[in-house]
Coordinates of C-alpha atoms in Angstrom, one line a residue:
Q1 CA 100.1 70.0 39.1
V2 CA 97.3 72.4 38.8
T3 CA 95.2 70.0 36.4
S4 CA 95.9 67.1 38.8
W5 CA 94.6 69.1 41.7
L6 CA 91.4 70.3 39.9
K7 CA 90.6 66.6 39.0
E8 CA 91.0 65.7 42.6
I9 CA 88.8 68.6 43.7
F10 CA 86.0 67.9 41.1
G11 CA 86.2 64.0 41.1
N12 CA 83.9 62.6 38.4
Q13 CA 82.4 66.0 37.6
P14 CA 83.8 68.0 34.6
I15 CA 86.3 70.8 35.3
P16 CA 84.7 74.0 34.6
Q17 CA 86.1 75.9 31.5
Y18 CA 88.5 78.6 32.3
E19 CA 91.0 80.8 30.5
V20 CA 94.3 79.4 30.5
N21 CA 97.0 82.1 30.9
A22 CA 99.8 83.0 33.2
Q23 CA 97.7 84.9 35.8
T24 CA 94.9 82.2 36.1
I25 CA 97.6 79.6 36.4
D26 CA 99.4 81.6 39.1
I27 CA 96.2 82.1 40.9
L28 CA 95.3 78.4 40.7
Y29 CA 98.9 77.3 41.8
E30 CA 98.6 79.5 44.9
L31 CA 95.1 77.8 45.7
V32 CA 97.0 74.5 45.3
E33 CA 99.7 75.3 47.7
Y34 CA 97.1 76.7 50.2
S35 CA 95.0 73.6 49.9
E36 CA 97.9 71.3 50.4
A37 CA 99.2 73.2 53.4
R38 CA 95.7 73.3 55.0
D39 CA 95.5 69.5 54.4
R40 CA 98.9 68.9 56.2
D41 CA 97.7 71.1 59.1
V42 CA 94.4 69.2 59.4
S43 CA 96.2 65.7 59.1
L44 CA 98.6 66.9 61.9
L45 CA 95.5 68.0 64.1
I46 CA 93.7 64.8 63.5
E47 CA 96.9 62.8 64.4
D48 CA 97.4 64.9 67.5
M49 CA 93.8 64.5 68.6
E50 CA 93.9 60.7 68.1
Q51 CA 97.2 60.5 70.2
K52 CA 95.7 62.4 73.0
A53 CA 92.5 60.3 72.8
A54 CA 94.7 57.0 73.0
E55 CA 96.6 58.6 76.1
Y56 CA 93.3 59.6 77.8
E57 CA 92.0 56.2 77.1
A58 CA 95.1 54.5 78.5
D59 CA 94.9 56.8 81.7
A60 CA 91.2 55.8 82.1
N61 CA 91.9 52.3 81.8
Y62 CA 94.7 52.5 84.3
L63 CA 92.6 54.5 86.7
E64 CA 89.8 52.0 86.2
G65 CA 92.3 49.2 87.0
L66 CA 93.5 50.8 90.2
L67 CA 89.9 51.3 91.4
T68 CA 89.0 47.7 90.5
E69 CA 92.2 46.3 92.3
S70 CA 91.8 48.6 95.4
L71 CA 88.1 48.3 96.1
G72 CA 87.1 45.5 93.7
L73 CA 84.8 48.0 91.9
S74 CA 84.4 49.4 88.5
P75 CA 82.7 52.7 87.4
S76 CA 80.2 50.6 85.5
S77 CA 79.2 48.7 88.6
L78 CA 78.6 51.8 90.7
S79 CA 75.1 53.0 91.6
S80 CA 74.1 56.4 90.5
E81 CA 74.6 57.7 93.8
G82 CA 78.1 56.2 94.0
T83 CA 78.8 57.6 90.5
A84 CA 77.8 60.9 91.8
H85 CA 80.0 60.8 94.8
L86 CA 82.8 59.5 92.7
S87 CA 82.5 62.5 90.5
T88 CA 82.3 64.9 93.4
L89 CA 85.4 63.5 94.7
V90 CA 87.3 63.8 91.4
N91 CA 85.9 67.4 91.0
S92 CA 87.0 68.3 94.4
A93 CA 90.5 67.0 93.9
M94 CA 90.8 68.8 90.7
T95 CA 89.5 72.0 92.3
L96 CA 92.0 71.7 95.1
E97 CA 94.7 70.6 92.7
T98 CA 95.6 67.5 94.9
K99 CA 98.1 64.9 93.7
D100 CA 95.7 62.3 94.8
T101 CA 92.3 61.6 96.5
S102 CA 93.8 60.7 99.9
L103 CA 92.5 62.3 103.0
A104 CA 96.0 63.6 103.6
S105 CA 96.1 65.4 100.3
F106 CA 92.6 66.8 100.9
F107 CA 93.6 68.0 104.4
C108 CA 96.7 69.8 103.1
A109 CA 95.0 71.4 100.3
I110 CA 92.0 72.6 102.5
N111 CA 94.6 73.9 105.1
D112 CA 96.4 75.9 102.2
M113 CA 93.3 77.2 101.0
S114 CA 92.1 78.2 104.5
S115 CA 95.5 80.0 105.1
E116 CA 95.2 81.7 101.6
L117 CA 91.6 82.6 102.6
Y118 CA 92.7 84.0 105.9
A119 CA 95.5 86.0 104.4
T120 CA 93.2 87.3 101.8
E121 CA 90.5 88.4 104.5
S122 CA 93.3 89.9 106.6
K123 CA 94.4 91.9 103.4
N124 CA 90.9 92.9 102.8
K125 CA 90.6 94.3 106.4
E126 CA 93.6 96.2 106.1
M127 CA 92.6 97.8 102.8
E128 CA 89.2 98.5 104.2
L129 CA 90.8 100.2 107.2
E130 CA 93.1 102.1 104.9
L131 CA 90.1 103.0 102.7
T132 CA 88.3 104.4 105.8
N133 CA 91.3 106.4 106.8
I134 CA 91.6 107.8 103.4
K135 CA 87.8 108.8 103.4
K136 CA 88.3 110.6 106.7
R137 CA 91.5 112.5 105.3
L138 CA 89.5 113.2 102.2
T139 CA 86.6 114.6 104.1
A140 CA 88.8 116.6 106.3
A141 CA 90.7 117.9 103.3
L142 CA 87.3 119.0 101.5
A143 CA 86.2 120.6 104.7
L144 CA 89.6 122.5 104.7
E145 CA 89.2 123.3 101.2
K146 CA 85.7 124.9 101.6
R147 CA 86.8 126.8 104.6
L148 CA 89.8 128.2 102.6
E149 CA 87.6 129.1 99.7
E150 CA 85.3 131.0 102.2
D151 CA 88.3 132.8 103.8
L152 CA 89.7 133.6 100.5
K153 CA 86.2 135.1 99.4
K154 CA 86.0 137.2 102.6
T155 CA 89.8 138.2 102.1
K156 CA 88.9 139.4 98.5
E157 CA 85.9 141.2 99.8
H158 CA 87.9 142.9 102.4
I159 CA 90.7 143.8 99.9
E160 CA 88.0 145.4 97.6
V161 CA 86.7 147.3 100.4
E162 CA 90.2 148.4 101.7
K163 CA 91.0 149.2 98.0
A164 CA 88.1 151.5 97.6
K165 CA 88.9 153.3 100.9
T166 CA 92.6 153.7 99.7
E167 CA 91.3 155.1 96.4
S168 CA 89.0 157.5 98.3
R169 CA 91.8 158.6 100.7
S170 CA 94.1 159.1 97.7
Q171 CA 91.6 161.2 96.0
N172 CA 91.0 163.2 99.3
L173 CA 94.9 163.7 99.6
K174 CA 95.2 164.8 96.1
F175 CA 92.4 167.3 96.6
L176 CA 94.1 168.6 99.8
K177 CA 97.6 168.8 98.1
D178 CA 95.9 170.7 95.1
K179 CA 94.1 172.9 97.7
S180 CA 97.2 173.6 99.7
E181 CA 99.2 174.5 96.7
D182 CA 96.3 176.7 95.6
F183 CA 96.3 178.5 98.9
K184 CA 100.2 178.9 98.8
I185 CA 99.8 180.6 95.4
R186 CA 97.0 182.9 96.5
I187 CA 98.8 183.7 99.8
K188 CA 101.9 184.6 97.9
A189 CA 99.9 186.6 95.4
A190 CA 98.1 188.4 98.4
E191 CA 101.5 189.0 100.1
E192 CA 102.9 190.5 96.9
Q193 CA 99.9 192.7 96.6
L194 CA 100.1 193.9 100.0
A195 CA 103.7 194.5 99.6
A196 CA 103.1 196.4 96.5
T197 CA 100.8 198.7 98.5
G198 CA 103.4 199.4 101.2
L199 CA 102.1 197.1 104.0
D200 CA 104.3 197.2 107.1
Q201 CA 105.7 193.8 107.6
S202 CA 105.3 194.0 111.3
L203 CA 101.6 193.9 110.8
T204 CA 101.6 190.6 109.1
H205 CA 100.0 187.7 110.8
Q206 CA 103.4 185.9 111.4
S207 CA 104.9 189.0 112.9
L208 CA 101.9 189.6 115.0
V209 CA 102.0 186.0 116.3
S210 CA 105.8 186.3 117.1
M211 CA 105.2 189.6 118.8
S212 CA 102.3 188.2 120.8
E213 CA 104.6 185.3 121.8

């Protein structure tokens, strides 16, 4: 089978020499199968194209017959202007996807496209209005965000100032507490010292204040 295929490929030309072994035979056999499969595919494609060409030719002959019977004209007898008009008519029918080239079909297709165009334009207007509203809301949101950022910045600055004041007051309070404790200790020591010297308790400041009252 490989030898027959090589002879078919090279025809009258001599087959190049190659080493005959299991590996080369396997490779050549795979090429044989691939070539035969490709030939079958090409044959089927050619057959399909020939069938379509015959169908198109039959349709063209049928349409030409209708044109000849209806108007007594054939495409070959039309002037260049008539051919151009006929092509425009066909292209319009294909674009509008009408079932035929009658005025009723054209009017129906045009009405359908007009309705679709109106619906599309209405939808576009709704989307534009929605987009405008979104832009307004976005602008307002951005302005609010900026204002909030400024307020947050001011609040942070105010907190820093109050924090500094609180720390200063805390330090002053601690200083006063320490001073108060120191004074208490010194007063107690002075009182103990005065008591040791035999000071009459009636002469103390508290006693004198009470006596004065």
